[in-house]
XYZ file of C-alpha atoms in Angstrom:
383
model
C 9.532 13.816 -17.684
C 6.576 12.630 -15.629
C 8.700 9.687 -14.461
C 10.925 12.035 -12.903
C 8.397 13.908 -11.177
C 6.822 10.685 -9.436
C 10.816 10.109 -8.879
C 10.936 13.263 -7.234
C 7.840 12.561 -5.105
C 8.463 9.622 -3.893
C 12.454 10.430 -2.329
C 10.586 13.994 -1.104
C 8.227 11.655 0.541
C 10.803 9.371 2.194
C 9.401 6.593 -0.057
C 12.417 6.268 -2.661
C 15.200 5.757 -0.280
C 15.358 3.913 2.670
C 15.698 5.930 6.110
C 16.160 9.215 5.123
C 14.909 10.716 8.152
C 17.030 8.501 10.528
C 15.794 5.454 12.698
C 13.563 5.160 15.887
C 12.788 8.589 17.791
C 14.680 10.149 16.096
C 13.853 9.675 12.629
C 10.119 9.570 14.148
C 10.603 13.229 14.915
C 12.457 14.466 11.533
C 9.841 12.649 9.741
C 6.891 14.741 10.740
C 9.242 18.032 10.597
C 10.282 17.232 7.116
C 6.770 15.967 5.948
C 5.005 19.244 7.726
C 2.077 16.744 9.148
C 1.031 13.188 9.787
C -2.608 12.626 10.102
C -4.573 11.499 12.906
C -7.070 8.332 11.848
C -9.369 6.527 13.656
C -9.955 3.507 11.353
C -8.488 0.459 12.957
C -9.345 -2.355 10.582
C -5.457 -2.219 10.202
C -3.402 -0.346 12.016
C -4.161 3.494 12.568
C -3.005 5.868 9.893
C -0.322 7.805 11.757
C 1.647 4.699 12.699
C 1.263 3.145 9.179
C 2.618 6.108 7.686
C 5.518 6.660 10.316
C 6.340 2.820 9.668
C 6.885 3.311 6.269
C 9.184 5.755 6.788
C 11.109 5.213 9.658
C 13.111 2.069 10.690
C 12.604 0.772 14.071
C 9.334 2.943 14.653
C 7.649 2.401 18.041
C 4.059 3.706 18.720
C 4.789 5.165 21.973
C 7.245 7.576 20.020
C 4.538 9.427 19.482
C 3.771 10.359 22.893
C 7.215 10.653 23.854
C 7.912 13.217 21.507
C 4.330 15.031 22.763
C 5.822 14.956 26.261
C 8.900 16.439 24.942
C 7.117 19.223 23.792
C 8.592 18.434 19.935
C 5.430 17.951 18.606
C 1.870 18.442 19.137
C -1.603 17.880 17.696
C -4.160 20.183 15.984
C -5.533 20.636 12.079
C -4.096 20.609 8.971
C -6.400 19.992 6.762
C -7.377 17.264 9.309
C -6.482 16.004 12.752
C -2.424 15.771 12.757
C 0.859 15.229 14.470
C 2.593 18.521 13.486
C 6.215 19.659 14.501
C 6.399 21.926 17.653
C 8.757 24.361 15.756
C 5.380 25.413 13.090
C 3.250 25.630 16.414
C 2.556 29.509 15.580
C 1.366 28.925 11.964
C -1.755 26.962 13.884
C -3.002 30.716 15.546
C -4.384 32.002 12.820
C -7.263 29.373 12.686
C -7.315 29.116 16.522
C -7.868 32.746 16.610
C -10.434 32.718 14.034
C -12.109 30.239 16.274
C -11.789 32.422 19.285
C -13.276 34.710 17.532
C -16.863 32.604 16.298
C -15.679 32.723 12.638
C -15.569 28.969 12.133
C -18.740 27.225 11.026
C -18.032 24.206 13.082
C -16.371 25.048 16.163
C -18.760 27.828 17.944
C -21.204 26.053 19.973
C -19.088 25.466 23.189
C -20.859 26.176 26.262
C -19.220 28.600 28.166
C -19.646 27.996 31.393
C -18.995 24.637 31.197
C -15.533 25.587 29.318
C -15.224 27.265 32.673
C -15.561 24.007 34.605
C -13.330 21.971 32.797
C -10.116 24.473 32.593
C -11.050 25.225 36.159
C -10.759 21.127 37.024
C -7.509 20.817 35.130
C -5.957 23.941 36.437
C -6.774 22.363 40.162
C -6.182 18.356 39.382
C -4.369 18.337 35.858
C -4.884 16.562 33.113
C -7.893 15.161 31.959
C -9.072 12.416 30.038
C -12.559 11.702 27.847
C -13.280 9.201 29.823
C -13.994 11.501 33.025
C -15.954 13.909 30.771
C -17.648 10.531 29.443
C -18.809 9.475 32.847
C -21.747 11.296 34.557
C -20.755 13.093 38.157
C -23.929 13.238 39.888
C -21.638 15.467 42.450
C -20.887 18.030 39.908
C -23.276 21.092 40.600
C -22.948 22.102 36.870
C -23.898 18.526 35.726
C -21.739 19.129 32.716
C -20.330 15.328 32.527
C -22.331 14.179 30.106
C -21.023 12.743 26.227
C -22.554 15.496 23.990
C -22.176 18.618 26.045
C -18.859 17.906 27.638
C -17.134 16.786 24.473
C -18.103 19.748 22.633
C -16.666 22.122 25.362
C -14.071 20.579 25.253
C -13.410 20.345 21.648
C -13.918 23.661 21.617
C -11.631 24.626 24.055
C -8.831 22.290 21.927
C -9.328 23.919 18.653
C -9.391 27.675 20.087
C -5.952 26.986 21.624
C -6.999 26.966 25.451
C -5.985 23.111 26.004
C -4.013 20.560 24.116
C -3.843 16.921 24.069
C -0.738 16.084 25.584
C -0.691 12.275 25.198
C -2.887 9.236 23.652
C -3.637 5.894 24.574
C -5.024 4.132 21.569
C -7.756 6.586 20.839
C -8.105 7.805 24.522
C -7.369 11.593 24.547
C -5.833 13.542 27.730
C -5.551 16.883 27.188
C -4.147 19.950 29.534
C -3.475 23.551 29.661
C -1.908 24.452 26.472
C 0.253 26.613 28.898
C 1.859 23.284 30.055
C 2.255 21.900 26.816
C 4.427 24.750 24.916
C 8.154 25.149 25.186
C 9.569 28.411 27.190
C 10.968 29.775 24.030
C 8.010 29.434 21.379
C 7.294 31.983 18.946
C 3.696 33.255 19.780
C 3.169 35.867 16.973
C 0.683 35.438 14.412
C 2.006 35.104 10.941
C 0.759 37.562 8.396
C -0.787 36.246 5.387
C 2.260 36.184 3.044
C 3.874 34.542 6.202
C 1.398 32.001 5.903
C 1.408 31.306 2.000
C 5.190 31.302 2.421
C 4.933 28.466 4.795
C 2.323 26.508 2.995
C 4.423 27.102 0.150
C 7.571 25.867 1.835
C 6.434 22.893 3.563
C 4.675 21.601 0.102
C 7.837 22.308 -2.034
C 9.984 20.338 1.152
C 7.691 17.576 1.231
C 6.809 16.741 -1.891
C 8.972 18.509 -4.542
C 6.254 17.904 -7.422
C 3.104 19.614 -6.899
C 0.108 21.268 -8.384
C -1.399 24.882 -7.518
C -4.541 23.526 -5.980
C -2.413 21.298 -3.330
C -0.828 23.924 -2.319
C -4.299 25.894 -1.375
C -5.872 22.628 -0.106
C -9.053 23.752 1.538
C -7.594 27.269 2.204
C -10.296 29.620 1.132
C -10.442 33.257 0.051
C -9.001 35.770 -2.469
C -6.363 37.164 -0.189
C -5.111 34.097 0.342
C -5.146 32.944 -3.598
C -3.586 36.539 -4.250
C -0.676 35.801 -1.626
C -0.078 32.031 -2.776
C 0.397 33.636 -6.241
C 2.887 36.148 -5.364
C 5.100 33.564 -3.626
C 4.500 31.200 -6.219
C 5.913 33.718 -8.944
C 8.857 34.773 -6.873
C 10.027 31.283 -6.748
C 9.208 31.038 -10.217
C 11.223 34.026 -11.230
C 14.153 32.805 -8.906
C 14.419 29.560 -10.723
C 13.823 27.661 -7.453
C 10.661 25.849 -8.891
C 9.764 25.212 -12.709
C 6.261 24.513 -14.135
C 5.269 21.430 -16.035
C 2.211 20.397 -18.150
C 1.404 16.778 -18.149
C -0.264 14.601 -20.861
C -3.526 15.553 -19.533
C -3.646 18.795 -19.266
C -2.421 19.800 -15.848
C 0.365 22.122 -14.523
C 2.710 20.672 -11.897
C 5.410 22.317 -10.396
C 8.802 21.296 -9.329
C 11.935 21.518 -7.302
C 14.422 21.979 -9.549
C 17.525 21.310 -7.933
C 16.235 18.160 -6.169
C 15.145 16.972 -9.753
C 18.773 17.412 -10.724
C 19.784 15.233 -8.028
C 17.676 11.982 -7.737
C 19.792 8.880 -7.034
C 18.410 5.929 -8.476
C 15.566 4.200 -7.505
C 15.399 0.251 -6.365
C 12.433 -1.930 -6.970
C 10.375 -1.952 -3.953
C 7.080 -2.566 -2.860
C 5.045 -0.429 -0.249
C 1.379 -0.788 1.054
C 0.716 2.514 1.634
C -2.514 4.180 4.287
C -5.443 5.462 2.752
C -4.707 8.890 4.594
C -0.394 8.772 3.400
C 1.080 12.059 2.553
C 1.824 10.775 -0.915
C -2.036 10.077 -2.023
C -4.069 12.344 -0.139
C -4.333 14.670 -2.921
C -6.204 13.070 -5.207
C -6.105 15.052 -8.474
C -2.160 15.309 -7.923
C -1.998 11.595 -7.445
C -4.240 11.044 -10.961
C -1.869 13.493 -12.445
C 1.469 12.032 -11.354
C 0.478 8.476 -10.831
C -2.109 8.001 -13.260
C -4.135 6.104 -10.205
C -7.926 7.399 -9.505
C -8.388 6.389 -5.921
C -10.875 6.699 -3.001
C -11.613 5.017 0.043
C -14.591 3.031 -0.058
C -15.511 2.799 3.608
C -17.533 5.870 2.900
C -19.337 4.154 -0.143
C -22.454 1.553 0.654
C -21.043 -1.906 0.362
C -23.604 -2.355 -2.855
C -21.175 0.258 -4.373
C -18.036 -1.032 -3.305
C -14.972 -2.102 -6.356
C -12.214 -2.324 -4.331
C -12.946 -3.181 -0.418
C -13.969 -1.249 2.627
C -10.433 -0.041 3.550
C -8.481 -0.736 0.342
C -4.542 0.059 0.545
C -2.900 1.551 -2.494
C 0.341 -0.747 -3.430
C 3.290 1.126 -4.245
C 5.632 -0.789 -6.699
C 8.981 1.319 -7.525
C 7.953 4.315 -8.836
C 4.089 3.342 -9.936
C 0.721 2.553 -8.088
C -0.177 -0.881 -9.452
C -3.164 -1.993 -7.181
C -5.020 -1.734 -4.132
C -5.219 -4.720 -1.116
C -8.395 -4.755 1.280
C -7.015 -6.394 4.583
C -8.056 -7.089 7.843
C -6.277 -7.570 11.328
C -7.863 -10.103 13.780
C -6.111 -9.138 16.703
C -7.234 -11.455 18.749
C -6.413 -14.580 16.408
C -3.022 -12.726 15.434
C -3.901 -12.764 11.896
C -3.991 -10.607 9.204
C -6.825 -11.382 6.380
C -5.988 -10.757 2.921
C -9.934 -9.787 1.779
C -8.719 -8.890 -2.041
C -5.911 -7.665 -4.455
C -6.689 -5.697 -7.287
C -3.387 -5.201 -9.447
C -4.696 -2.519 -12.058
C -1.084 -1.853 -14.031
C 0.662 -4.019 -16.551
C 3.961 -5.204 -14.482
C 6.379 -6.773 -16.934
C 8.705 -8.375 -13.979
C 5.553 -10.265 -12.247
C 7.160 -13.089 -10.353
C 9.812 -10.031 -8.900
C 6.606 -8.127 -8.024
C 5.109 -11.145 -6.806
C 7.911 -11.744 -4.116
C 8.016 -8.687 -3.017
C 4.576 -8.265 -2.533
C 4.679 -11.582 -0.274
C 7.441 -10.332 1.824
C 6.025 -6.704 2.161
C 2.570 -8.522 3.331
C 4.449 -10.439 5.800
C 6.404 -7.550 7.058
C 2.865 -5.921 7.103
C 1.366 -8.306 9.029
C 4.125 -8.378 11.674
C 3.136 -4.280 12.426
C -0.107 -4.900 12.815
C 0.723 -7.730 15.314
C -0.974 -10.229 13.250
C 2.153 -12.264 12.043
C -0.503 -15.260 10.648
C -1.162 -14.514 7.413
C -4.005 -16.084 5.413
C -2.667 -19.264 3.241
C -3.177 -18.321 -0.683
C -2.898 -14.955 -0.284
C -1.363 -14.508 -3.624
C -4.290 -16.283 -5.255
C -6.781 -13.742 -4.715
C -4.739 -11.213 -7.130
C -6.744 -10.299 -10.197
C-alpha cells in the first residue's frame, strides 16, 4: 500500500506524468492554482526554488511567466508557510493573517514605524510603484529621513504583511511594490473566511495537491485548539463520506488518502528528476520520511564541519523513490555546472538505466541553470 500512496503523491504533484498542467504560461498558472502555492527562496547556488519547482512540472516554463501572471492579476505573493506565489482565487484565505498582523497580533510583524509607513504610502500614491533600491538609498532631501535600509525595509515589509501594498513584480530577487488596490482584480472576494471555511480551504488544497497526507501536514504551522478542532471536523466528515481513507504506515504513522484518485492511478514510467529542497513534494519532512523512507534536511544551515551531503544538496527522484542527493553549484560567468558530490542511498537494481537517466537529467538541469557546460566525470562522483 505504501507504494501506491507514493504513486498517488507523485501524480498529484505533477511529478508522475508529463505536462498534466499544460505547457508554458497557461501551464504555469494551472500548476500554481493546483499546487496551492510555490515557495520563493533567495538562495542562488543553483536556480532559485520557485523557478526550479515550476520547471520540473511545466514544459516550456519561462521565468518571465511569473511577472506576467502577477501583472495579469492571476497570482500574487504572500506568506503561506513561507514566502510564496499563490493563486489569486485564494486571496481571501490570506486575509486572516493580514488582519491579525494589522491588529498587532503577530510576534514578528508589529514594529513598523507608522510615520514612515505613511510616507511610503504617500510616495506610492503620488509616484507609483516603488522598489527596495529606493528604500535602501539615502535621500537627504527627504524631510522624514526614512530612506535607510533598516527602518525603511521594516516599514515596507510591515505594509506588505498587513495588506496595504503588494509585490507587483520582481527583477531577479528585487521587489517592486504597489498599492494593494492596484494589484487586485475588481471582482475579488474580500470576505474574511470563518475558521471552518479556512480549515476546509487547507484540507481541500492539501487533498488536491498531495492526495496522500498526514494530520501534521494539514496543520503545518497552524496553531491553536480552535484550529485543530475545526480541522478534525473537516477530516471526520471526509472520512464519513468516503472521500478519504485512513492508512497506517509501517512506522506507525497515519496517512489519509484520496480514495477515488488512488483507484485511478496510471502507470508510472521510469524517470529521474532533480528536485529543489523547497519542492512541494519534499517540504513536509515527516510525511517524506513516512511515505518515501527518506530523511532529508538542508545542510546550508549546518556548520561546514557537520555537513554530510553538501551545502545545497538536491533530492534525486527515481520513478517512485527518492534515491539520493546531489550537490551542485552554478558558475554562471563560466556557464558551467559543477557537481560537487552525488550520494546514492537506495539499492537500485537497474543501475545502468538509472545512471543513463541521471546523466540526461543532469544535462537538462545544467541547461536550465544556463550553465550548459557539465563537468567531466560526473558519474564518477557517485558513491
